[in-house]
mmCIF file of C-alpha atoms in Angstrom:
data_model
loop_
_atom_site.group_PDB
_atom_site.id
_atom_site.type_symbol
_atom_site.label_atom_id
_atom_site.label_comp_id
_atom_site.label_asym_id
_atom_site.label_seq_id
_atom_site.Cartn_x
_atom_site.Cartn_y
_atom_site.Cartn_z
ATOM 1 C CA MET Z 1 130.637 120.135 90.146
ATOM 2 C CA ASP Z 2 131.408 119.668 93.792
ATOM 3 C CA LEU Z 3 130.077 116.429 95.288
ATOM 4 C CA GLY Z 4 128.065 118.295 97.913
ATOM 5 C CA ASP Z 5 126.291 120.223 95.123
ATOM 6 C CA VAL Z 6 125.081 117.102 93.287
ATOM 7 C CA SER Z 7 121.295 116.809 93.457
ATOM 8 C CA THR Z 8 119.774 113.725 95.176
ATOM 9 C CA ALA Z 9 116.636 114.066 93.062
ATOM 10 C CA ASN Z 10 117.795 111.224 90.822
ATOM 11 C CA CYS Z 11 119.666 109.289 93.392
ATOM 12 C CA PRO Z 12 119.390 105.553 92.678
ATOM 13 C CA ILE Z 13 119.446 104.783 96.379
ATOM 14 C CA GLY Z 14 116.670 107.061 97.142
ATOM 15 C CA ARG Z 15 114.645 105.826 94.180
ATOM 16 C CA THR Z 16 115.122 102.267 95.232
ATOM 17 C CA LEU Z 17 114.032 102.996 98.739
ATOM 18 C CA ASP Z 18 110.940 104.691 97.290
ATOM 19 C CA LEU Z 19 110.019 101.264 96.039
ATOM 20 C CA ILE Z 20 111.251 98.842 98.701
ATOM 21 C CA GLY Z 21 112.003 101.073 101.696
ATOM 22 C CA ALA Z 22 108.607 100.992 103.443
ATOM 23 C CA PRO Z 23 108.530 99.096 106.707
ATOM 24 C CA TRP Z 24 108.011 95.337 106.135
ATOM 25 C CA THR Z 25 108.739 95.422 102.385
ATOM 26 C CA LEU Z 26 112.294 94.087 102.760
ATOM 27 C CA LEU Z 27 111.007 91.324 105.099
ATOM 28 C CA VAL Z 28 108.418 90.414 102.448
ATOM 29 C CA LEU Z 29 111.349 90.037 100.028
ATOM 30 C CA ARG Z 30 113.271 87.982 102.555
ATOM 31 C CA GLU Z 31 110.291 85.548 102.822
ATOM 32 C CA ALA Z 32 110.176 85.332 99.077
ATOM 33 C CA PHE Z 33 113.863 84.509 98.872
ATOM 34 C CA THR Z 34 113.382 81.713 101.498
ATOM 35 C CA GLY Z 35 110.583 80.228 99.395
ATOM 36 C CA ALA Z 36 107.285 81.924 100.338
ATOM 37 C CA ARG Z 37 104.893 82.217 97.317
ATOM 38 C CA ARG Z 38 101.392 82.285 98.700
ATOM 39 C CA PHE Z 39 99.681 84.984 100.638
ATOM 40 C CA SER Z 40 99.295 82.724 103.572
ATOM 41 C CA GLU Z 41 102.976 81.695 103.600
ATOM 42 C CA PHE Z 42 104.005 85.382 103.627
ATOM 43 C CA GLN Z 43 101.565 86.057 106.409
ATOM 44 C CA ARG Z 44 102.708 83.123 108.561
ATOM 45 C CA GLY Z 45 106.349 83.982 108.074
ATOM 46 C CA LEU Z 46 105.787 87.671 108.999
ATOM 47 C CA GLY Z 47 102.908 87.723 111.419
ATOM 48 C CA VAL Z 48 101.801 90.906 109.775
ATOM 49 C CA SER Z 49 98.147 92.062 109.238
ATOM 50 C CA ARG Z 50 96.449 90.937 105.972
ATOM 51 C CA ALA Z 51 95.758 94.547 105.042
ATOM 52 C CA LEU Z 52 99.366 95.695 105.276
ATOM 53 C CA LEU Z 53 100.710 92.589 103.591
ATOM 54 C CA SER Z 54 98.250 92.919 100.801
ATOM 55 C CA GLN Z 55 99.170 96.588 100.306
ATOM 56 C CA ARG Z 56 102.906 95.742 100.218
ATOM 57 C CA LEU Z 57 102.445 92.867 97.732
ATOM 58 C CA ASP Z 58 100.247 95.010 95.482
ATOM 59 C CA LEU Z 59 102.992 97.659 95.374
ATOM 60 C CA LEU Z 60 105.690 95.168 94.641
ATOM 61 C CA VAL Z 61 103.581 93.709 91.762
ATOM 62 C CA GLU Z 62 102.922 97.160 90.390
ATOM 63 C CA CYS Z 63 106.613 97.930 90.253
ATOM 64 C CA GLY Z 64 107.461 94.670 88.656
ATOM 65 C CA ILE Z 65 109.266 92.980 91.492
ATOM 66 C CA PHE Z 66 106.730 90.302 91.919
ATOM 67 C CA GLU Z 67 104.269 88.813 89.376
ATOM 68 C CA ARG Z 68 101.032 87.114 90.202
ATOM 69 C CA ARG Z 69 100.419 83.620 89.074
ATOM 70 C CA ALA Z 70 97.321 81.583 89.383
ATOM 71 C CA TYR Z 71 97.514 78.196 91.040
ATOM 72 C CA GLN Z 72 94.845 75.635 91.934
ATOM 73 C CA GLU Z 73 94.878 72.598 94.086
ATOM 74 C CA PRO Z 74 92.413 69.741 93.398
ATOM 75 C CA GLY Z 75 88.882 70.624 94.603
ATOM 76 C CA GLN Z 76 89.929 74.160 95.602
ATOM 77 C CA ARG Z 77 89.215 77.484 93.936
ATOM 78 C CA SER Z 78 92.001 79.147 91.998
ATOM 79 C CA ARG Z 79 94.408 81.171 94.144
ATOM 80 C CA THR Z 80 97.242 83.602 93.495
ATOM 81 C CA GLU Z 81 100.937 83.090 93.977
ATOM 82 C CA TYR Z 82 103.540 85.810 94.223
ATOM 83 C CA ARG Z 83 106.752 84.987 92.259
ATOM 84 C CA LEU Z 84 109.841 87.136 92.111
ATOM 85 C CA THR Z 85 110.670 88.430 88.647
ATOM 86 C CA GLN Z 86 114.136 88.885 87.383
ATOM 87 C CA LYS Z 87 113.922 92.503 88.685
ATOM 88 C CA GLY Z 88 112.905 91.111 92.121
ATOM 89 C CA ARG Z 89 115.662 88.463 92.121
ATOM 90 C CA ASP Z 90 118.141 91.188 91.388
ATOM 91 C CA LEU Z 91 117.359 92.610 94.825
ATOM 92 C CA TYR Z 92 119.016 89.627 96.462
ATOM 93 C CA PRO Z 93 122.353 91.459 97.067
ATOM 94 C CA VAL Z 94 120.490 93.985 99.190
ATOM 95 C CA LEU Z 95 119.205 91.270 101.320
ATOM 96 C CA ALA Z 96 122.656 89.581 101.433
ATOM 97 C CA ALA Z 97 124.392 92.790 102.567
ATOM 98 C CA LEU Z 98 121.705 93.277 105.348
ATOM 99 C CA ARG Z 99 122.302 89.757 106.292
ATOM 100 C CA ALA Z 100 126.064 90.063 106.313
ATOM 101 C CA TRP Z 101 126.036 93.102 108.589
ATOM 102 C CA GLY Z 102 123.430 91.491 110.853
ATOM 103 C CA GLU Z 103 125.633 88.394 111.202
ATOM 104 C CA GLN Z 104 128.534 90.537 112.246
ATOM 105 C CA TYR Z 105 126.689 92.730 114.664
ATOM 106 C CA THR Z 106 123.400 91.367 115.810
ATOM 107 C CA LEU Z 107 123.661 87.518 116.246
ATOM 108 C CA ASP Z 108 123.123 85.738 119.520
ATOM 109 C CA ASP Z 109 125.855 83.285 120.666
ATOM 110 C CA ASP Z 110 124.343 80.340 118.837
ATOM 111 C CA GLY Z 111 125.214 81.787 115.565
ATOM 112 C CA PRO Z 112 123.289 82.441 112.223
ATOM 113 C CA PRO Z 113 119.803 80.793 111.752
ATOM 114 C CA LEU Z 114 120.556 80.226 108.102
ATOM 115 C CA ILE Z 115 123.640 79.693 105.935
ATOM 116 C CA ILE Z 116 123.588 80.458 102.333
ATOM 117 C CA ARG Z 117 125.719 78.397 100.066
ATOM 118 C CA HIS Z 118 126.745 78.215 96.413
ATOM 119 C CA LYS Z 119 124.888 75.128 95.084
ATOM 120 C CA GLY Z 120 127.686 74.266 92.706
ATOM 121 C CA CYS Z 121 130.552 74.018 95.226
ATOM 122 C CA GLY Z 122 128.905 74.215 98.674
ATOM 123 C CA GLY Z 123 130.953 77.327 99.578
ATOM 124 C CA ALA Z 124 129.308 79.826 101.994
ATOM 125 C CA VAL Z 125 128.235 83.006 100.032
ATOM 126 C CA HIS Z 126 129.080 86.646 101.034
ATOM 127 C CA THR Z 127 128.832 89.965 99.287
ATOM 128 C CA ARG Z 128 132.120 91.778 98.433
ATOM 129 C CA LEU Z 129 132.881 95.131 97.126
ATOM 130 C CA THR Z 130 134.754 94.463 93.868
ATOM 131 C CA CYS Z 131 136.272 97.070 91.408
ATOM 132 C CA GLU Z 132 136.283 96.498 87.766
ATOM 133 C CA ARG Z 133 139.943 95.443 87.925
ATOM 134 C CA GLY Z 134 139.145 92.726 90.452
ATOM 135 C CA HIS Z 135 140.430 94.440 93.741
ATOM 136 C CA GLN Z 136 138.206 94.253 96.798
ATOM 137 C CA PRO Z 137 138.597 97.757 98.298
ATOM 138 C CA GLY Z 138 137.489 98.601 101.848
ATOM 139 C CA VAL Z 139 135.008 101.471 102.289
ATOM 140 C CA THR Z 140 137.865 103.938 103.182
ATOM 141 C CA GLU Z 141 139.549 103.157 99.760
ATOM 142 C CA LEU Z 142 136.545 104.482 97.831
ATOM 143 C CA ILE Z 143 136.013 107.775 96.128
ATOM 144 C CA ALA Z 144 132.862 109.232 94.718
ATOM 145 C CA GLU Z 145 132.781 111.456 91.695
ATOM 146 C CA PRO Z 146 129.887 113.218 89.896
ATOM 147 C CA GLY Z 147 128.533 110.923 87.120
ATOM 148 C CA PRO Z 148 126.986 111.732 83.726
ATOM 149 C CA GLY Z 149 123.621 112.175 85.510
ATOM 150 C CA ALA Z 150 124.917 114.669 88.133
ATOM 151 C CA ARG Z 151 122.486 117.623 88.348
ATOM 152 C CA PRO Z 152 123.188 120.707 90.390
ATOM 153 C CA GLN Z 153 121.371 121.309 93.584
ATOM 154 C CA TRP Z 154 123.164 124.428 94.550
ATOM 155 C CA GLY Z 155 123.423 125.057 98.233
ATOM 156 C CA ARG Z 156 122.651 121.437 99.074
ATOM 157 C CA ARG Z 157 125.678 121.397 101.478
ATOM 158 C CA GLY Z 158 127.909 124.075 102.866
ATOM 159 C CA ALA Z 159 125.950 127.126 101.793
ATOM 160 C CA PRO Z 160 122.682 128.370 103.193
ATOM 161 C CA PRO Z 161 119.819 126.519 101.675
ATOM 162 C CA THR Z 162 117.928 128.282 98.941
ATOM 163 C CA TYR Z 163 114.608 126.461 99.549
ATOM 164 C CA PRO Z 164 112.401 126.678 102.707
ATOM 165 C CA ASP Z 165 112.533 123.763 105.147
ATOM 166 C CA ARG Z 166 110.403 121.020 103.921
ATOM 167 C CA GLU Z 167 108.499 118.152 105.400
ATOM 168 C CA PRO Z 168 109.947 114.743 104.391
ATOM 169 C CA THR Z 169 109.058 113.807 100.796
ATOM 170 C CA ALA Z 170 110.144 110.794 98.853
ATOM 171 C CA ARG Z 171 113.183 111.581 96.764
ATOM 172 C CA MET K 1 114.815 71.164 110.557
ATOM 173 C CA ASP K 2 112.758 72.225 107.453
ATOM 174 C CA LEU K 3 113.751 75.678 106.173
ATOM 175 C CA GLY K 4 110.157 76.839 106.420
ATOM 176 C CA ASP K 5 110.189 75.923 110.218
ATOM 177 C CA VAL K 6 113.290 78.098 111.075
ATOM 178 C CA SER K 7 112.240 80.919 113.359
ATOM 179 C CA THR K 8 112.818 84.502 112.134
ATOM 180 C CA ALA K 9 113.077 85.741 115.699
ATOM 181 C CA ASN K 10 116.982 85.856 115.458
ATOM 182 C CA CYS K 11 117.086 86.680 111.709
ATOM 183 C CA PRO K 12 120.012 89.005 111.125
ATOM 184 C CA ILE K 13 118.047 90.744 108.287
ATOM 185 C CA GLY K 14 115.170 91.535 110.618
ATOM 186 C CA ARG K 15 117.468 92.605 113.366
ATOM 187 C CA THR K 16 119.378 94.914 111.013
ATOM 188 C CA LEU K 17 116.213 96.430 109.739
ATOM 189 C CA ASP K 18 115.143 96.982 113.432
ATOM 190 C CA LEU K 19 118.125 99.352 113.584
ATOM 191 C CA ILE K 20 118.240 100.912 110.182
ATOM 192 C CA GLY K 21 114.893 100.078 108.462
ATOM 193 C CA ALA K 22 112.950 103.143 109.543
ATOM 194 C CA PRO K 23 112.036 105.572 106.848
ATOM 195 C CA TRP K 24 114.817 108.084 106.146
ATOM 196 C CA THR K 25 117.491 106.112 108.173
ATOM 197 C CA LEU K 26 119.242 104.746 105.089
ATOM 198 C CA LEU K 27 119.159 108.135 103.510
ATOM 199 C CA VAL K 28 120.837 109.567 106.590
ATOM 200 C CA LEU K 29 123.578 106.975 106.053
ATOM 201 C CA ARG K 30 123.814 107.803 102.400
ATOM 202 C CA GLU K 31 124.523 111.400 103.333
ATOM 203 C CA ALA K 32 127.171 110.351 105.809
ATOM 204 C CA PHE K 33 128.886 108.206 103.071
ATOM 205 C CA THR K 34 128.939 111.249 100.795
ATOM 206 C CA GLY K 35 130.552 113.404 103.487
ATOM 207 C CA ALA K 36 127.808 114.829 105.783
ATOM 208 C CA ARG K 37 128.907 115.253 109.318
ATOM 209 C CA ARG K 38 127.005 118.138 110.836
ATOM 210 C CA PHE K 39 123.350 118.288 111.591
ATOM 211 C CA SER K 40 122.886 121.117 109.122
ATOM 212 C CA GLU K 41 124.602 119.116 106.348
ATOM 213 C CA PHE K 42 122.359 116.168 106.892
ATOM 214 C CA GLN K 43 119.374 118.491 106.969
ATOM 215 C CA ARG K 44 120.250 120.214 103.724
ATOM 216 C CA GLY K 45 121.039 116.902 102.007
ATOM 217 C CA LEU K 46 117.684 115.434 102.943
ATOM 218 C CA GLY K 47 115.249 118.241 103.418
ATOM 219 C CA VAL K 48 113.830 116.490 106.459
ATOM 220 C CA SER K 49 112.318 118.081 109.565
ATOM 221 C CA ARG K 50 114.783 118.746 112.448
ATOM 222 C CA ALA K 51 112.718 116.630 114.777
ATOM 223 C CA LEU K 52 112.765 113.588 112.610
ATOM 224 C CA LEU K 53 116.444 113.943 111.646
ATOM 225 C CA SER K 54 117.325 114.368 115.311
ATOM 226 C CA GLN K 55 115.449 111.232 116.357
ATOM 227 C CA ARG K 56 117.143 109.177 113.656
ATOM 228 C CA LEU K 57 120.668 110.469 114.446
ATOM 229 C CA ASP K 58 120.067 109.780 118.200
ATOM 230 C CA LEU K 59 118.989 106.235 117.454
ATOM 231 C CA LEU K 60 122.049 105.709 115.280
ATOM 232 C CA VAL K 61 124.332 106.990 117.979
ATOM 233 C CA GLU K 62 122.587 104.825 120.518
ATOM 234 C CA CYS K 63 123.270 101.628 118.505
ATOM 235 C CA GLY K 64 126.884 102.571 117.751
ATOM 236 C CA ILE K 65 126.631 103.412 114.046
ATOM 237 C CA PHE K 66 127.446 107.015 114.566
ATOM 238 C CA GLU K 67 129.590 108.704 117.297
ATOM 239 C CA ARG K 68 129.184 112.293 118.353
ATOM 240 C CA ARG K 69 132.271 114.461 118.286
ATOM 241 C CA ALA K 70 132.601 118.032 119.328
ATOM 242 C CA TYR K 71 133.870 120.628 116.910
ATOM 243 C CA GLN K 72 134.258 124.442 117.298
ATOM 244 C CA GLU K 73 134.874 127.101 114.737
ATOM 245 C CA PRO K 74 136.676 130.302 115.744
ATOM 246 C CA GLY K 75 134.224 132.610 117.569
ATOM 247 C CA GLN K 76 131.352 130.016 117.459
ATOM 248 C CA ARG K 77 130.017 127.871 120.240
ATOM 249 C CA SER K 78 130.865 124.174 120.333
ATOM 250 C CA ARG K 79 128.744 121.976 118.036
ATOM 251 C CA THR K 80 128.420 118.297 117.436
ATOM 252 C CA GLU K 81 129.477 116.276 114.430
ATOM 253 C CA TYR K 82 128.178 112.818 113.594
ATOM 254 C CA ARG K 83 130.929 110.484 112.375
ATOM 255 C CA LEU K 84 130.430 106.887 111.194
ATOM 256 C CA THR K 85 132.035 104.333 113.489
ATOM 257 C CA GLN K 86 133.556 101.130 112.075
ATOM 258 C CA LYS K 87 130.200 99.475 112.673
ATOM 259 C CA GLY K 88 128.568 102.264 110.563
ATOM 260 C CA ARG K 89 131.151 102.039 107.755
ATOM 261 C CA ASP K 90 130.453 98.364 107.626
ATOM 262 C CA LEU K 91 127.035 99.190 106.385
ATOM 263 C CA TYR K 92 128.375 100.520 103.089
ATOM 264 C CA PRO K 93 127.699 97.280 101.195
ATOM 265 C CA VAL K 94 123.975 97.802 102.031
ATOM 266 C CA LEU K 95 124.069 101.188 100.320
ATOM 267 C CA ALA K 96 126.152 99.907 97.483
ATOM 268 C CA ALA K 97 123.636 97.063 96.865
ATOM 269 C CA LEU K 98 120.731 99.541 96.886
ATOM 270 C CA ARG K 99 122.697 101.768 94.554
ATOM 271 C CA ALA K 100 123.539 98.918 92.112
ATOM 272 C CA TRP K 101 119.813 97.908 91.802
ATOM 273 C CA GLY K 102 118.781 101.472 91.425
ATOM 274 C CA GLU K 103 121.293 102.147 88.760
ATOM 275 C CA GLN K 104 119.960 99.090 86.872
ATOM 276 C CA TYR K 105 116.221 99.803 87.256
ATOM 277 C CA THR K 106 115.559 103.412 88.218
ATOM 278 C CA LEU K 107 117.992 105.696 86.402
ATOM 279 C CA ASP K 108 116.932 108.418 83.912
ATOM 280 C CA ASP K 109 118.512 108.540 80.522
ATOM 281 C CA ASP K 110 121.423 110.742 81.692
ATOM 282 C CA GLY K 111 122.876 108.000 83.825
ATOM 283 C CA PRO K 112 124.057 107.829 87.401
ATOM 284 C CA PRO K 113 124.533 111.025 89.400
ATOM 285 C CA LEU K 114 127.591 109.587 91.140
ATOM 286 C CA ILE K 115 130.255 107.041 90.291
ATOM 287 C CA ILE K 116 132.106 105.197 93.023
ATOM 288 C CA ARG K 117 135.633 104.308 92.248
ATOM 289 C CA HIS K 118 138.470 102.421 93.971
ATOM 290 C CA LYS K 119 141.005 105.052 94.975
ATOM 291 C CA GLY K 120 143.924 102.935 94.339
ATOM 292 C CA CYS K 121 143.297 101.944 90.697
ATOM 293 C CA GLY K 122 140.424 104.135 89.571
ATOM 294 C CA GLY K 123 138.207 101.164 88.752
ATOM 295 C CA ALA K 124 134.412 101.515 89.143
ATOM 296 C CA VAL K 125 133.250 99.636 92.298
ATOM 297 C CA HIS K 126 130.308 97.179 92.441
ATOM 298 C CA THR K 127 129.076 94.598 94.820
ATOM 299 C CA ARG K 128 129.289 90.995 93.914
ATOM 300 C CA LEU K 129 128.072 87.715 95.533
ATOM 301 C CA THR K 130 131.225 85.698 96.113
ATOM 302 C CA CYS K 131 131.361 82.146 97.528
ATOM 303 C CA GLU K 132 134.277 81.204 99.813
ATOM 304 C CA ARG K 133 135.919 79.333 96.856
ATOM 305 C CA GLY K 134 135.894 82.493 94.763
ATOM 306 C CA HIS K 135 132.893 81.704 92.421
ATOM 307 C CA GLN K 136 130.354 84.515 91.742
ATOM 308 C CA PRO K 137 127.023 82.580 91.819
ATOM 309 C CA GLY K 138 123.799 84.043 90.530
ATOM 310 C CA VAL K 139 120.876 84.102 92.963
ATOM 311 C CA THR K 140 119.325 80.954 91.320
ATOM 312 C CA GLU K 141 122.559 79.122 92.187
ATOM 313 C CA LEU K 142 122.166 79.614 95.887
ATOM 314 C CA ILE K 143 120.851 77.295 98.474
ATOM 315 C CA ALA K 144 119.881 78.057 102.120
ATOM 316 C CA GLU K 145 120.349 75.623 104.959
ATOM 317 C CA PRO K 146 119.632 75.928 108.725
ATOM 318 C CA GLY K 147 122.633 77.210 110.531
ATOM 319 C CA PRO K 148 123.730 76.622 114.103
ATOM 320 C CA GLY K 149 121.376 79.322 115.360
ATOM 321 C CA ALA K 150 118.312 77.794 113.738
ATOM 322 C CA ARG K 151 115.390 77.688 116.176
ATOM 323 C CA PRO K 152 112.171 76.039 115.483
ATOM 324 C CA GLN K 153 109.009 78.061 114.844
ATOM 325 C CA TRP K 154 106.754 75.096 114.146
ATOM 326 C CA GLY K 155 103.930 75.906 111.829
ATOM 327 C CA ARG K 156 105.771 78.976 110.436
ATOM 328 C CA ARG K 157 105.038 77.893 106.925
ATOM 329 C CA GLY K 158 102.862 75.067 105.427
ATOM 330 C CA ALA K 159 100.852 74.198 108.509
ATOM 331 C CA PRO K 160 98.151 76.351 110.238
ATOM 332 C CA PRO K 161 99.582 79.050 112.455
ATOM 333 C CA THR K 162 99.701 78.257 116.136
ATOM 334 C CA TYR K 163 99.484 81.821 117.235
ATOM 335 C CA PRO K 164 96.747 84.393 116.688
ATOM 336 C CA ASP K 165 97.135 87.020 114.007
ATOM 337 C CA ARG K 166 99.277 89.847 115.307
ATOM 338 C CA GLU K 167 99.698 93.403 114.341
ATOM 339 C CA PRO K 168 103.143 94.137 112.832
ATOM 340 C CA THR K 169 105.846 94.157 115.519
ATOM 341 C CA ALA K 170 109.519 94.702 115.004
ATOM 342 C CA ARG K 171 111.402 91.371 114.852
#
C-alpha cells in the first residue's frame, strides 16, 4: 500500500489529539507536571475560567489521564484533588518535546524559566529520537512504512477524492 | 524562587502552543511529515474546509514553520507548495511523542497504521527522555528547578490570586 493511501482514521496522533488536543488541555497537563493537584492550583496557574477548567479536567478524568482523590484539611469540607495516572504520566514526553522546541525557538534572552534534571545524576533532561539499535537519527534520516494496522483510504492523496468535502471532524 | 511562583508568561510550552496548539494545526504538520506539500494534498489528507486549512497554513508560514515555494506543471498555471523549514522539521519530536503515546493507549487490535524507521539501519524509531549523562530517566525521576529566565508571579500557586479571574488568553 502506498503511504499516501493509508487511512488516517486509526492514526495514533489524531486519536491522541482527540483526547488532549483541545485548547488549554496541554497547559492543564503542564500544570500537573509542575505540581498542581487542586482545582484552585490549576486555576491560579492558568488564569482560565472555572467552567472551562472543569470541563477539561472532567474529560481528562473520563479518559483515565487524571484520577480524582478526596483530601480534607482540618476543619474544612472534603475536596477533590486531580492526580496524574500512569497513563497521564506517560504524556510527559509530549510536554518535553513541546518544551524543547519552545526553548530553541521562543525563549527571551534571559533563557528558560525552568530546567528539568534527572534526580539521580543532576543532568539536564532532553528528548531524543532513538532507534532500536541505539542510533539517534535526525528527522531527514527517517522513513515511514505502512504498519500492520494500515487501512486503505483510496484517493487520500494524489487522486481525486472519492468523498465530498467535509467539515472538520475529529479523526 | 519556589517552583509554584515561577511565572508561566515566558513558558516555552505555552509559547509553542500559541503557534501550533490550535485545533488541526498538529494534523497539518502530521500530513507534512508524511509527504504532503500541496494545498490539495493537505486537504485530502485532512478532509478540512479550505478556509480553515488556508488560515492554518498562512499562520505556519508566518511563524517560519513552512515556506511557500512555487511549482508549475506543464500546461498548468503556477501553484504554491508548502515545505517544512528546519524550524518546522524540528517539530518532529512533538509528533513522535504524540504517536508514541497514541500507539500505547489508542490503537485498535490490528496495530499501528505506520511504522517509522531509521533509514540507515532499519530500526524502529522512538522518543526517549535522555539526560546529558546518557541516562534514560522515567518521569518520576525528574526534578524541575527555576532556570535563568524564571520570573516571579507571586501568588501563582498556594496563596490567593492577586489578579481578578480572567477569561482564557493565549500565554
